[in-house]
Amino acid sequence: MSTYDVAVIGSGPGGYVAAIRCAQLGLKTAIIEKYATMGGTCLNVGCIPSKALLDSSHHYDDAIKHFEEHGIEIPGEIKINLEKMMARKASVVEQTTKGIEFLMSKNKIDTFQGVGSFKDKTHIHIAVAEGDDVEIEAKNTIIATGSKPASLPFINIDKERIITSTEALKLKEIPKHLIVIGGGVIGLELGQVYKRLGSEVTVVEYLDRIIPTMDGAQSKELTKVLKKAKVSINTSHKVSAVERKGDEVVVTATDKKDNEVEFTGDYVLVSVGRKAYTDGLNLEAAGLKTDDRGRVEVNEHLQTSVSNIYAIGDVVRGAMLAHKAEEEGVFVAETLAGQKPHIDYNLIPGVVYTWPEVASVGKTEEQLKEAGVAYKTGQFPMRALGRSRASGDIDGFVKILADKETDEVLGVHMVGARVADLIAEGVTAMEFRASAEDIAIMSHAHPTYAEAVKEAALAATEDRALHI
Ligand SMILES: Cc1cc2nc3c(=O)[nH]c(=O)nc-3n(C[C@H](O)[C@H](O)[C@H](O)COP(=O)(O)OP(=O)(O)OC[C@H]3O[C@@H](n4cnc5c(N)ncnc54)[C@H](O)[C@@H]3O)c2cc1C
């Protein structure tokens, strides 16, 4: 039986990054993945394929709506070849997952394809997909088994017309009318993909705003933009039934006045969140239990109640984000190597890859109000930037929240072109505990979207934005 310093169960961004860092630190490492390809949800049915479709559909949207204003004329009709678009997405996924296989072998990490389950706290049984089962001994184990789409108890996901994000990423036809249950990140991103491709899109959200965990100003701006693009947004609607009638689906909901409302479409995307996934792990054999939400419980060191077993990523508490899982993977590897790593969960950015993009780090205005923190706000609209006018991306803003007394940046919230990349400036500033004035006095290249960050910082510092 092979013995390892560390066995990692699950090869998503949490697991594969943990394995690489363990190997870099000289630990003999194995990784176990039940699917045929590496990379977990993120690479196979999450971040990467959704961004590939967002990019393809964005090109199409530009071609039919914006090329003309740029003086680009395409003779004949511009058409979508969905099969080709999906094939491109599949090839992007394939290249990316193959890249992880390469990284595993480069770092001399033993890879097992099969379902890993605990025999006891130091032995893992691997039900190998093809071939004989294997058992390995692991001094330490990192559980990185991720999550699966959540649903509502009364919804029967038939994977044909009533679907999750996994099916929405590989539809064979463009829905005539896609009803999206849940106005969170995944629902809005995929909703925008199909809206651009020609579907009618209706979003039904239980809470009183879309992207409810982000700053209220961002919800408002994104709602405005989506409504302008004729996405129907129905907030404060509680879905009570989803019924399939042949090729039709009917979603019943009650609005805030308690009226029953029906939405009829041909596809329903259920995107009401994700739940931790531990099926088949046989946690009991290792002496582990899950909490009331099915997550593996961990302490501040991401260590479970069994001292040699750790858990990271979507399977534990916290934001379900690939980069959060990655940070946790590195954290556990370094802990196992005797180092003292640190993660500041307040500085894990959140991004929605709609267009305009939405990105945040730190505290929202709502959180500061609730905590009774005295703060000041600086906000700058994208439309006042030369760069935005040049590209035509004038929606959005940058909003900086800073401590009223000390001027320390407490939160950065953005809507606009490429803000998914721009939010790194907010993270860097906050990591170094910058004041709004620190950002305001730094030179930002002209013309860039980043100038909005400087201007918002100027506005927060002394209400002295220059270009508005
Ligand atoms: C449509 C969509 C879009 C998303 N977009 C983004 C985005 O843009 N940015 C972002 O940060 N996040 C995004 N996410 C979320 C992101 O995918 C997850 O947060 C991330 O994948 C979590 O990583 P993880 O390593 O914890 O688990 P996962 O990526 O879920 O990987 C877990 C792996 O463990 C394997 N596994 C489970 N049980 C076993 C077992 N017993 N034995 C062996 N293997 C097992 C699974 O097969 C899987 O491969 C998106 C998610 C979805 C669904």
Short mmCIF file of C-alpha atoms and ligand atoms in Angstrom, two decimals:
data_model
loop_
_atom_site.label_atom_id
_atom_site.label_comp_id
_atom_site.label_asym_id
_atom_site.label_seq_id
_atom_site.Cartn_x
_atom_site.Cartn_y
_atom_site.Cartn_z
CA MET A 1 0.00 0.00 0.00
CA SER A 2 1.37 3.43 -0.91
CA THR A 3 1.77 5.92 1.90
CA TYR A 4 1.50 9.69 1.42
CA ASP A 5 2.12 12.72 3.58
CA VAL A 6 -1.06 14.20 2.12
CA ALA A 7 -4.02 12.83 0.18
CA VAL A 8 -6.32 15.38 -1.41
CA ILE A 9 -9.87 14.26 -2.25
CA GLY A 10 -11.28 16.34 -5.10
CA SER A 11 -9.40 18.15 -7.88
CA GLY A 12 -11.31 21.46 -8.07
CA PRO A 13 -9.47 24.76 -7.56
CA GLY A 14 -9.24 23.99 -3.83
CA GLY A 15 -7.92 20.47 -4.22
CA TYR A 16 -5.51 20.82 -7.13
CA VAL A 17 -3.97 24.02 -5.73
CA ALA A 18 -3.58 22.38 -2.30
CA ALA A 19 -1.85 19.42 -3.98
CA ILE A 20 0.57 21.65 -5.92
CA ARG A 21 1.49 23.67 -2.83
CA CYS A 22 1.96 20.48 -0.76
CA ALA A 23 4.28 19.09 -3.44
CA GLN A 24 6.18 22.40 -3.65
CA LEU A 25 6.75 22.15 0.10
CA GLY A 26 8.24 18.67 -0.24
CA LEU A 27 5.24 16.65 0.92
CA LYS A 28 4.53 13.35 -0.86
CA THR A 29 1.09 14.01 -2.29
CA ALA A 30 -1.76 12.11 -3.94
CA ILE A 31 -4.92 13.55 -5.47
CA ILE A 32 -8.13 11.59 -5.98
CA GLU A 33 -10.76 12.71 -8.48
CA LYS A 34 -13.89 10.79 -9.30
CA TYR A 35 -14.52 12.42 -12.66
CA ALA A 36 -12.60 11.65 -15.83
CA THR A 37 -11.20 15.18 -16.02
CA MET A 38 -9.44 17.30 -13.41
CA GLY A 39 -10.45 20.76 -12.27
CA GLY A 40 -13.76 20.20 -10.47
CA THR A 41 -16.84 22.33 -10.86
CA CYS A 42 -14.87 25.45 -11.75
CA LEU A 43 -13.07 24.13 -14.81
CA ASN A 44 -15.66 21.64 -16.05
CA VAL A 45 -19.11 23.07 -15.32
CA GLY A 46 -18.53 26.41 -13.62
CA CYS A 47 -16.22 29.40 -13.99
CA ILE A 48 -14.48 28.47 -17.23
CA PRO A 49 -17.34 27.23 -19.47
CA SER A 50 -19.62 30.03 -18.24
CA LYS A 51 -17.00 32.65 -19.08
CA ALA A 52 -16.40 31.06 -22.50
CA LEU A 53 -20.14 31.36 -23.28
CA LEU A 54 -20.29 34.87 -21.83
CA ASP A 55 -17.43 35.90 -24.11
CA SER A 56 -18.90 34.23 -27.23
CA SER A 57 -22.35 35.71 -26.65
CA HIS A 58 -20.79 39.12 -25.94
CA HIS A 59 -19.08 39.05 -29.35
CA TYR A 60 -22.42 38.25 -30.98
CA ASP A 61 -24.19 41.00 -29.05
CA ASP A 62 -21.52 43.49 -30.12
CA ALA A 63 -21.77 42.33 -33.71
CA ILE A 64 -25.52 42.79 -33.95
CA LYS A 65 -25.87 45.89 -31.77
CA HIS A 66 -22.64 47.85 -31.83
CA PHE A 67 -20.59 47.10 -34.92
CA GLU A 68 -22.59 49.51 -37.02
CA GLU A 69 -21.94 52.50 -34.75
CA HIS A 70 -18.21 51.72 -35.04
CA GLY A 71 -18.54 51.88 -38.82
CA ILE A 72 -18.26 48.13 -39.29
CA GLU A 73 -20.67 46.79 -41.83
CA ILE A 74 -21.15 43.08 -42.30
CA PRO A 75 -23.05 42.19 -45.47
CA GLY A 76 -25.74 39.58 -44.89
CA GLU A 77 -27.26 38.27 -41.71
CA ILE A 78 -25.12 37.62 -38.65
CA LYS A 79 -26.14 34.21 -37.33
CA ILE A 80 -25.40 32.07 -34.33
CA ASN A 81 -24.04 28.57 -34.70
CA LEU A 82 -24.82 27.27 -31.21
CA GLU A 83 -23.17 23.92 -31.88
CA LYS A 84 -19.91 25.66 -32.79
CA MET A 85 -20.15 28.01 -29.81
CA MET A 86 -20.61 25.00 -27.49
CA ALA A 87 -17.75 23.15 -29.21
CA ARG A 88 -15.44 26.12 -28.62
CA LYS A 89 -16.49 26.18 -24.97
CA ALA A 90 -15.77 22.44 -24.71
CA SER A 91 -12.35 22.94 -26.22
CA VAL A 92 -11.53 25.77 -23.78
CA VAL A 93 -12.55 23.44 -20.95
CA GLU A 94 -10.49 20.58 -22.37
CA GLN A 95 -7.34 22.70 -22.70
CA THR A 96 -7.78 23.97 -19.15
CA THR A 97 -8.42 20.59 -17.54
CA LYS A 98 -5.49 19.06 -19.46
CA GLY A 99 -3.38 21.88 -18.05
CA ILE A 100 -4.14 20.63 -14.54
CA GLU A 101 -3.11 17.09 -15.49
CA PHE A 102 0.18 18.56 -16.71
CA LEU A 103 0.64 20.47 -13.44
CA MET A 104 0.03 17.29 -11.43
CA SER A 105 2.67 15.35 -13.29
CA LYS A 106 5.10 18.31 -13.31
CA ASN A 107 4.83 18.46 -9.51
CA LYS A 108 5.11 14.65 -9.18
CA ILE A 109 1.68 14.32 -7.61
CA ASP A 110 0.16 10.83 -7.87
CA THR A 111 -3.27 11.02 -9.46
CA PHE A 112 -6.05 8.50 -8.85
CA GLN A 113 -9.24 8.54 -10.86
CA GLY A 114 -12.05 7.17 -8.71
CA VAL A 115 -14.30 7.83 -5.74
CA GLY A 116 -12.34 8.33 -2.54
CA SER A 117 -13.90 7.25 0.76
CA PHE A 118 -12.53 6.99 4.27
CA LYS A 119 -11.83 3.53 5.70
CA ASP A 120 -10.59 5.18 8.85
CA LYS A 121 -8.81 8.41 9.61
CA THR A 122 -5.58 7.45 7.84
CA HIS A 123 -6.76 5.10 5.10
CA ILE A 124 -8.63 5.96 1.94
CA HIS A 125 -10.33 3.48 -0.30
CA ILE A 126 -10.46 4.46 -3.97
CA ALA A 127 -13.16 2.89 -6.12
CA VAL A 128 -11.17 3.25 -9.33
CA ALA A 129 -13.23 4.04 -12.41
CA GLU A 130 -11.44 1.49 -14.56
CA GLY A 131 -9.48 -1.28 -12.87
CA ASP A 132 -9.06 -2.66 -9.36
CA ASP A 133 -9.85 -0.65 -6.29
CA VAL A 134 -6.90 0.84 -4.44
CA GLU A 135 -6.25 1.68 -0.82
CA ILE A 136 -3.75 4.29 0.22
CA GLU A 137 -2.45 5.43 3.56
CA ALA A 138 -2.40 9.18 4.20
CA LYS A 139 -0.83 10.84 7.20
CA ASN A 140 -3.03 13.86 6.41
CA THR A 141 -6.09 14.25 4.23
CA ILE A 142 -7.57 17.36 2.69
CA ILE A 143 -11.27 17.08 1.81
CA ALA A 144 -11.95 19.28 -1.24
CA THR A 145 -15.10 17.64 -2.60
CA GLY A 146 -16.84 20.91 -3.45
CA SER A 147 -20.52 21.44 -4.02
CA LYS A 148 -23.48 20.60 -6.25
CA PRO A 149 -26.39 22.79 -7.40
CA ALA A 150 -29.05 23.25 -4.72
CA SER A 151 -32.77 23.16 -5.49
CA LEU A 152 -36.07 23.75 -3.75
CA PRO A 153 -37.84 20.75 -2.21
CA PHE A 154 -40.82 20.91 -4.57
CA ILE A 155 -38.80 21.21 -7.79
CA ASN A 156 -38.08 18.14 -9.85
CA ILE A 157 -34.93 18.91 -11.86
CA ASP A 158 -35.51 16.80 -14.98
CA LYS A 159 -32.28 18.07 -16.60
CA GLU A 160 -34.18 18.63 -19.86
CA ARG A 161 -36.48 21.60 -19.37
CA ILE A 162 -36.05 22.14 -15.64
CA ILE A 163 -32.32 22.50 -15.43
CA THR A 164 -29.36 23.59 -13.31
CA SER A 165 -26.29 25.52 -14.45
CA THR A 166 -24.65 22.26 -15.51
CA GLU A 167 -27.28 21.64 -18.21
CA ALA A 168 -27.57 25.34 -19.07
CA LEU A 169 -23.92 25.23 -20.13
CA LYS A 170 -24.64 22.64 -22.81
CA LEU A 171 -28.11 23.32 -24.21
CA LYS A 172 -28.65 22.14 -27.76
CA GLU A 173 -31.06 24.92 -28.64
CA ILE A 174 -31.55 28.53 -27.65
CA PRO A 175 -34.56 28.75 -25.32
CA LYS A 176 -37.47 30.83 -26.54
CA HIS A 177 -38.19 31.90 -22.99
CA LEU A 178 -35.79 31.05 -20.18
CA ILE A 179 -37.11 31.51 -16.67
CA VAL A 180 -34.31 31.91 -14.15
CA ILE A 181 -35.16 31.15 -10.54
CA GLY A 182 -32.66 33.07 -8.40
CA GLY A 183 -31.15 36.46 -9.17
CA GLY A 184 -27.67 35.58 -7.94
CA VAL A 185 -24.39 35.40 -9.82
CA ILE A 186 -24.87 32.14 -11.72
CA GLY A 187 -28.47 32.84 -12.77
CA LEU A 188 -27.68 36.32 -14.03
CA GLU A 189 -24.55 35.29 -15.92
CA LEU A 190 -26.29 32.43 -17.72
CA GLY A 191 -29.44 34.50 -18.13
CA GLN A 192 -27.39 37.15 -19.91
CA VAL A 193 -25.77 34.54 -22.18
CA TYR A 194 -29.16 33.37 -23.46
CA LYS A 195 -30.64 36.86 -23.57
CA ARG A 196 -27.85 37.89 -25.92
CA LEU A 197 -28.44 34.79 -28.03
CA GLY A 198 -32.08 35.77 -28.46
CA SER A 199 -34.05 34.18 -25.60
CA GLU A 200 -36.65 36.06 -23.68
CA VAL A 201 -35.35 35.96 -20.10
CA THR A 202 -37.36 36.29 -16.89
CA VAL A 203 -35.61 36.37 -13.51
CA VAL A 204 -37.63 35.46 -10.43
CA GLU A 205 -35.92 36.37 -7.15
CA TYR A 206 -37.18 35.76 -3.60
CA LEU A 207 -35.40 38.74 -2.00
CA ASP A 208 -36.11 42.37 -2.77
CA ARG A 209 -33.06 42.80 -5.02
CA ILE A 210 -30.81 40.84 -7.35
CA ILE A 211 -27.21 40.04 -6.27
CA PRO A 212 -28.46 40.56 -2.71
CA THR A 213 -25.12 40.02 -0.96
CA MET A 214 -23.44 42.85 -2.86
CA ASP A 215 -23.69 46.60 -2.24
CA GLY A 216 -27.20 47.96 -2.84
CA ALA A 217 -25.91 50.47 -5.40
CA GLN A 218 -24.55 47.60 -7.50
CA SER A 219 -27.89 45.76 -7.43
CA LYS A 220 -29.61 48.93 -8.56
CA GLU A 221 -27.20 49.60 -11.42
CA LEU A 222 -27.22 46.02 -12.70
CA THR A 223 -31.03 45.92 -12.50
CA LYS A 224 -31.15 49.12 -14.57
CA VAL A 225 -28.83 47.71 -17.22
CA LEU A 226 -30.58 44.34 -17.43
CA LYS A 227 -34.00 45.97 -17.63
CA LYS A 228 -32.73 48.22 -20.41
CA ALA A 229 -31.74 45.03 -22.25
CA LYS A 230 -35.32 43.81 -21.69
CA VAL A 231 -34.56 41.15 -19.10
CA SER A 232 -37.67 40.86 -16.93
CA ILE A 233 -36.66 41.11 -13.28
CA ASN A 234 -39.19 40.06 -10.66
CA THR A 235 -37.90 40.56 -7.14
CA SER A 236 -39.81 39.76 -3.90
CA HIS A 237 -41.36 36.76 -5.66
CA LYS A 238 -41.56 33.48 -3.78
CA VAL A 239 -41.66 30.53 -6.14
CA SER A 240 -44.12 27.89 -4.96
CA ALA A 241 -44.33 25.47 -7.88
CA VAL A 242 -42.53 24.49 -11.06
CA GLU A 243 -44.44 22.30 -13.41
CA ARG A 244 -43.51 20.81 -16.77
CA LYS A 245 -46.26 20.53 -19.35
CA GLY A 246 -44.77 18.90 -22.42
CA ASP A 247 -42.25 21.34 -23.85
CA GLU A 248 -43.52 24.11 -21.60
CA VAL A 249 -42.67 24.91 -18.02
CA VAL A 250 -44.81 26.93 -15.67
CA VAL A 251 -43.35 28.64 -12.65
CA THR A 252 -45.83 29.79 -10.01
CA ALA A 253 -44.83 32.46 -7.50
CA THR A 254 -46.42 34.84 -5.03
CA ASP A 255 -45.46 38.48 -5.21
CA LYS A 256 -45.10 40.83 -2.25
CA LYS A 257 -48.80 41.71 -2.35
CA ASP A 258 -49.55 37.99 -2.03
CA ASN A 259 -50.86 37.75 -5.57
CA GLU A 260 -50.21 34.49 -7.36
CA VAL A 261 -48.25 35.01 -10.58
CA GLU A 262 -47.45 32.49 -13.31
CA PHE A 263 -44.49 32.57 -15.69
CA THR A 264 -44.57 30.27 -18.69
CA GLY A 265 -41.47 29.43 -20.67
CA ASP A 266 -39.74 26.53 -22.37
CA TYR A 267 -36.79 26.20 -19.96
CA VAL A 268 -36.38 26.91 -16.25
CA LEU A 269 -32.92 27.42 -14.83
CA VAL A 270 -32.90 26.71 -11.10
CA SER A 271 -30.04 28.75 -9.68
CA VAL A 272 -30.87 29.09 -6.00
CA GLY A 273 -27.36 28.42 -4.72
CA ARG A 274 -25.16 25.40 -4.19
CA LYS A 275 -24.80 22.89 -1.40
CA ALA A 276 -21.71 21.21 0.00
CA TYR A 277 -21.04 17.77 -1.42
CA THR A 278 -19.85 14.89 0.78
CA ASP A 279 -21.76 11.91 -0.70
CA GLY A 280 -19.72 8.73 -0.83
CA LEU A 281 -16.90 10.05 1.38
CA ASN A 282 -17.92 7.80 4.29
CA LEU A 283 -17.08 10.58 6.72
CA GLU A 284 -18.33 8.52 9.70
CA ALA A 285 -15.49 6.01 9.26
CA ALA A 286 -13.04 8.83 9.94
CA GLY A 287 -15.13 10.09 12.87
CA LEU A 288 -16.41 13.16 11.02
CA LYS A 289 -19.85 14.75 10.85
CA THR A 290 -21.40 17.48 8.77
CA ASP A 291 -23.23 20.55 10.07
CA ASP A 292 -26.93 21.30 9.52
CA ARG A 293 -26.14 22.57 6.00
CA GLY A 294 -24.18 19.47 5.04
CA ARG A 295 -20.80 21.19 5.28
CA VAL A 296 -17.69 19.68 6.84
CA GLU A 297 -17.03 21.59 10.05
CA VAL A 298 -13.61 23.15 10.42
CA ASN A 299 -11.84 25.44 12.88
CA GLU A 300 -9.87 28.60 12.00
CA HIS A 301 -7.03 26.39 10.72
CA LEU A 302 -9.47 24.58 8.37
CA GLN A 303 -8.88 21.51 10.50
CA THR A 304 -11.78 19.16 11.22
CA SER A 305 -12.51 17.57 14.61
CA VAL A 306 -10.04 14.83 13.53
CA SER A 307 -6.63 16.49 13.76
CA ASN A 308 -5.04 15.02 10.60
CA ILE A 309 -8.04 15.79 8.36
CA TYR A 310 -8.63 19.24 6.87
CA ALA A 311 -11.34 20.56 4.56
CA ILE A 312 -11.38 23.47 2.12
CA GLY A 313 -13.42 25.24 -0.55
CA ASP A 314 -17.13 24.88 -1.21
CA VAL A 315 -17.45 21.93 1.16
CA VAL A 316 -16.78 24.23 4.16
CA ARG A 317 -18.31 27.50 5.38
CA GLY A 318 -17.80 30.77 3.54
CA ALA A 319 -18.18 32.13 0.03
CA MET A 320 -18.44 29.50 -2.70
CA LEU A 321 -15.74 30.93 -4.94
CA ALA A 322 -12.86 29.34 -6.78
CA HIS A 323 -10.26 31.82 -5.50
CA LYS A 324 -11.45 31.35 -1.90
CA ALA A 325 -10.99 27.59 -2.36
CA GLU A 326 -7.50 28.20 -3.81
CA GLU A 327 -6.44 30.40 -0.89
CA GLU A 328 -7.65 27.73 1.51
CA GLY A 329 -5.73 25.05 -0.39
CA VAL A 330 -2.50 27.00 -0.02
CA PHE A 331 -3.33 27.75 3.62
CA VAL A 332 -3.71 24.08 4.57
CA ALA A 333 -0.61 22.98 2.62
CA GLU A 334 1.49 25.61 4.40
CA THR A 335 -0.03 24.70 7.77
CA LEU A 336 0.91 21.05 7.17
CA ALA A 337 4.46 22.15 6.31
CA GLY A 338 4.70 23.91 9.68
CA GLN A 339 4.21 27.46 8.41
CA LYS A 340 1.80 30.04 9.82
CA PRO A 341 -0.31 31.18 6.84
CA HIS A 342 -3.11 33.72 6.97
CA ILE A 343 -6.31 34.39 5.02
CA ASP A 344 -8.28 37.62 5.35
CA TYR A 345 -11.78 36.54 4.34
CA ASN A 346 -12.86 40.19 4.23
CA LEU A 347 -10.53 40.64 1.28
CA ILE A 348 -11.83 37.82 -0.93
CA PRO A 349 -13.35 39.71 -3.87
CA GLY A 350 -16.73 38.82 -5.32
CA VAL A 351 -17.41 39.16 -9.05
CA VAL A 352 -20.36 38.84 -11.41
CA TYR A 353 -19.22 38.43 -15.03
CA THR A 354 -22.24 40.00 -16.65
CA TRP A 355 -21.57 43.01 -18.86
CA PRO A 356 -21.08 45.43 -17.29
CA GLU A 357 -19.18 43.36 -14.78
CA VAL A 358 -19.80 43.77 -11.07
CA ALA A 359 -17.01 43.44 -8.50
CA SER A 360 -16.65 44.03 -4.79
CA VAL A 361 -14.25 43.74 -1.92
CA GLY A 362 -14.60 44.55 1.77
CA LYS A 363 -17.70 45.86 3.46
CA THR A 364 -20.84 47.00 1.69
CA GLU A 365 -22.59 50.20 2.70
CA GLU A 366 -25.39 48.10 4.23
CA GLN A 367 -22.88 46.18 6.38
CA LEU A 368 -21.18 49.37 7.60
CA LYS A 369 -24.55 50.88 8.53
CA GLU A 370 -25.56 47.74 10.39
CA ALA A 371 -22.25 47.68 12.27
CA GLY A 372 -22.63 51.38 13.15
CA VAL A 373 -19.32 52.31 11.51
CA ALA A 374 -18.92 56.00 10.62
CA TYR A 375 -17.91 56.07 6.96
CA LYS A 376 -17.70 58.36 3.96
CA THR A 377 -18.44 57.56 0.34
CA GLY A 378 -16.77 58.51 -2.92
CA GLN A 379 -18.48 57.48 -6.14
CA PHE A 380 -17.51 58.14 -9.73
CA PRO A 381 -19.55 57.24 -12.82
CA MET A 382 -17.90 55.33 -15.66
CA ARG A 383 -19.63 57.56 -18.22
CA ALA A 384 -17.37 60.47 -17.17
CA LEU A 385 -14.27 58.58 -18.34
CA GLY A 386 -12.74 59.13 -21.75
CA ARG A 387 -11.90 55.41 -21.90
CA SER A 388 -15.56 54.45 -21.37
CA ARG A 389 -16.75 56.78 -24.07
CA ALA A 390 -14.12 55.43 -26.47
CA SER A 391 -15.27 51.84 -25.98
CA GLY A 392 -18.93 52.71 -25.51
CA ASP A 393 -19.08 51.06 -22.07
CA ILE A 394 -20.60 53.92 -20.12
CA ASP A 395 -22.69 52.04 -17.54
CA GLY A 396 -21.51 51.67 -13.98
CA PHE A 397 -19.41 53.37 -11.35
CA VAL A 398 -16.70 52.90 -8.78
CA LYS A 399 -17.70 53.47 -5.17
CA ILE A 400 -15.19 53.63 -2.35
CA LEU A 401 -16.22 53.48 1.29
CA ALA A 402 -13.66 54.81 3.75
CA ASP A 403 -13.54 55.24 7.51
CA LYS A 404 -14.79 58.72 8.37
CA GLU A 405 -12.01 59.39 10.87
CA THR A 406 -8.97 57.52 9.56
CA ASP A 407 -9.77 57.51 5.80
CA GLU A 408 -8.88 53.76 5.67
CA VAL A 409 -10.60 52.06 2.74
CA LEU A 410 -13.30 49.73 4.07
CA GLY A 411 -14.96 48.63 0.85
CA VAL A 412 -14.63 49.01 -2.93
CA HIS A 413 -17.62 48.34 -5.15
CA MET A 414 -17.63 48.57 -8.91
CA VAL A 415 -19.89 48.09 -11.90
CA GLY A 416 -18.41 48.53 -15.36
CA ALA A 417 -16.25 47.23 -18.14
CA ARG A 418 -13.43 44.97 -16.92
CA VAL A 419 -14.07 45.67 -13.24
CA ALA A 420 -13.49 41.95 -12.55
CA ASP A 421 -9.84 42.76 -13.26
CA LEU A 422 -9.96 46.24 -11.75
CA ILE A 423 -11.08 45.00 -8.33
CA ALA A 424 -7.52 43.76 -7.73
CA GLU A 425 -6.56 47.39 -7.12
CA GLY A 426 -9.14 47.57 -4.34
CA VAL A 427 -7.86 44.29 -2.84
CA THR A 428 -4.24 45.48 -2.99
CA ALA A 429 -5.13 48.81 -1.39
CA MET A 430 -7.07 47.15 1.40
CA GLU A 431 -4.42 44.47 1.96
CA PHE A 432 -1.95 47.28 2.63
CA ARG A 433 -4.57 49.14 4.68
CA ALA A 434 -4.43 52.10 2.33
CA SER A 435 -6.43 55.25 2.92
CA ALA A 436 -8.65 56.67 0.18
CA GLU A 437 -6.07 59.45 -0.13
CA ASP A 438 -3.31 56.87 -0.77
CA ILE A 439 -5.23 55.73 -3.87
CA ALA A 440 -6.12 59.30 -4.82
CA ILE A 441 -2.51 60.46 -4.99
CA MET A 442 -1.31 57.52 -7.11
CA SER A 443 -0.95 58.10 -10.84
CA HIS A 444 -3.37 56.05 -12.91
CA ALA A 445 -2.70 55.65 -16.63
CA HIS A 446 -4.89 57.69 -18.95
CA PRO A 447 -7.19 56.75 -20.53
CA THR A 448 -8.16 53.68 -18.49
CA TYR A 449 -11.17 52.39 -16.57
CA ALA A 450 -8.85 52.44 -13.55
CA GLU A 451 -9.04 56.22 -13.50
CA ALA A 452 -12.51 55.77 -12.00
CA VAL A 453 -10.84 54.21 -8.95
CA LYS A 454 -8.62 57.26 -8.49
CA GLU A 455 -11.56 59.61 -9.02
CA ALA A 456 -13.76 57.71 -6.52
CA ALA A 457 -10.88 57.87 -4.03
CA LEU A 458 -10.56 61.61 -4.63
CA ALA A 459 -14.30 61.96 -4.05
CA ALA A 460 -14.07 59.95 -0.83
CA THR A 461 -11.05 61.92 0.40
CA GLU A 462 -12.28 65.48 0.10
CA ASP A 463 -15.11 65.37 -2.37
CA ARG A 464 -12.64 66.56 -4.99
CA ALA A 465 -13.11 64.31 -8.00
CA LEU A 466 -11.64 66.11 -10.99
CA HIS A 467 -13.72 65.04 -13.95
CA ILE A 468 -17.24 65.52 -12.70
C1 LIG B 1 -21.93 28.02 -13.47
C2 LIG B 1 -20.91 28.37 -12.40
C3 LIG B 1 -20.09 29.46 -12.58
C4 LIG B 1 -19.15 29.79 -11.61
N1 LIG B 1 -18.35 30.86 -11.84
C5 LIG B 1 -17.44 31.19 -10.91
C6 LIG B 1 -16.57 32.28 -11.14
O1 LIG B 1 -16.63 32.93 -12.18
N2 LIG B 1 -15.66 32.59 -10.19
C7 LIG B 1 -15.57 31.87 -9.03
O2 LIG B 1 -14.74 32.20 -8.19
N3 LIG B 1 -16.38 30.83 -8.78
C8 LIG B 1 -17.30 30.47 -9.70
N4 LIG B 1 -18.10 29.38 -9.48
C9 LIG B 1 -17.93 28.65 -8.21
C10 LIG B 1 -16.72 27.72 -8.27
O3 LIG B 1 -16.87 26.83 -9.36
C11 LIG B 1 -16.57 26.94 -6.97
O4 LIG B 1 -16.54 27.84 -5.90
C12 LIG B 1 -15.28 26.13 -6.97
O5 LIG B 1 -15.27 25.21 -8.03
C13 LIG B 1 -15.12 25.38 -5.65
O6 LIG B 1 -13.94 24.66 -5.71
P1 LIG B 1 -13.71 23.37 -4.82
O7 LIG B 1 -12.32 22.94 -5.08
O8 LIG B 1 -14.12 23.60 -3.42
O9 LIG B 1 -14.74 22.26 -5.38
P2 LIG B 1 -15.17 21.78 -6.82
O10 LIG B 1 -14.65 22.64 -7.87
O11 LIG B 1 -16.63 21.54 -6.73
O12 LIG B 1 -14.42 20.39 -6.99
C14 LIG B 1 -14.71 19.28 -6.20
C15 LIG B 1 -14.23 18.03 -6.92
O13 LIG B 1 -14.28 16.94 -6.00
C16 LIG B 1 -14.68 15.77 -6.71
N5 LIG B 1 -15.19 14.81 -5.75
C17 LIG B 1 -16.27 14.93 -4.95
N6 LIG B 1 -16.41 13.86 -4.14
C18 LIG B 1 -15.36 13.03 -4.43
C19 LIG B 1 -14.93 11.78 -3.93
N7 LIG B 1 -15.55 11.18 -2.93
N8 LIG B 1 -13.82 11.23 -4.47
C20 LIG B 1 -13.15 11.85 -5.49
N9 LIG B 1 -13.50 13.04 -5.99
C21 LIG B 1 -14.59 13.63 -5.46
C22 LIG B 1 -15.71 16.30 -7.67
O14 LIG B 1 -15.90 15.39 -8.75
C23 LIG B 1 -15.10 17.62 -8.11
O15 LIG B 1 -14.30 17.45 -9.24
C24 LIG B 1 -19.03 29.01 -10.43
C25 LIG B 1 -19.85 27.89 -10.25
C26 LIG B 1 -20.77 27.57 -11.22
C27 LIG B 1 -21.63 26.36 -11.02
#
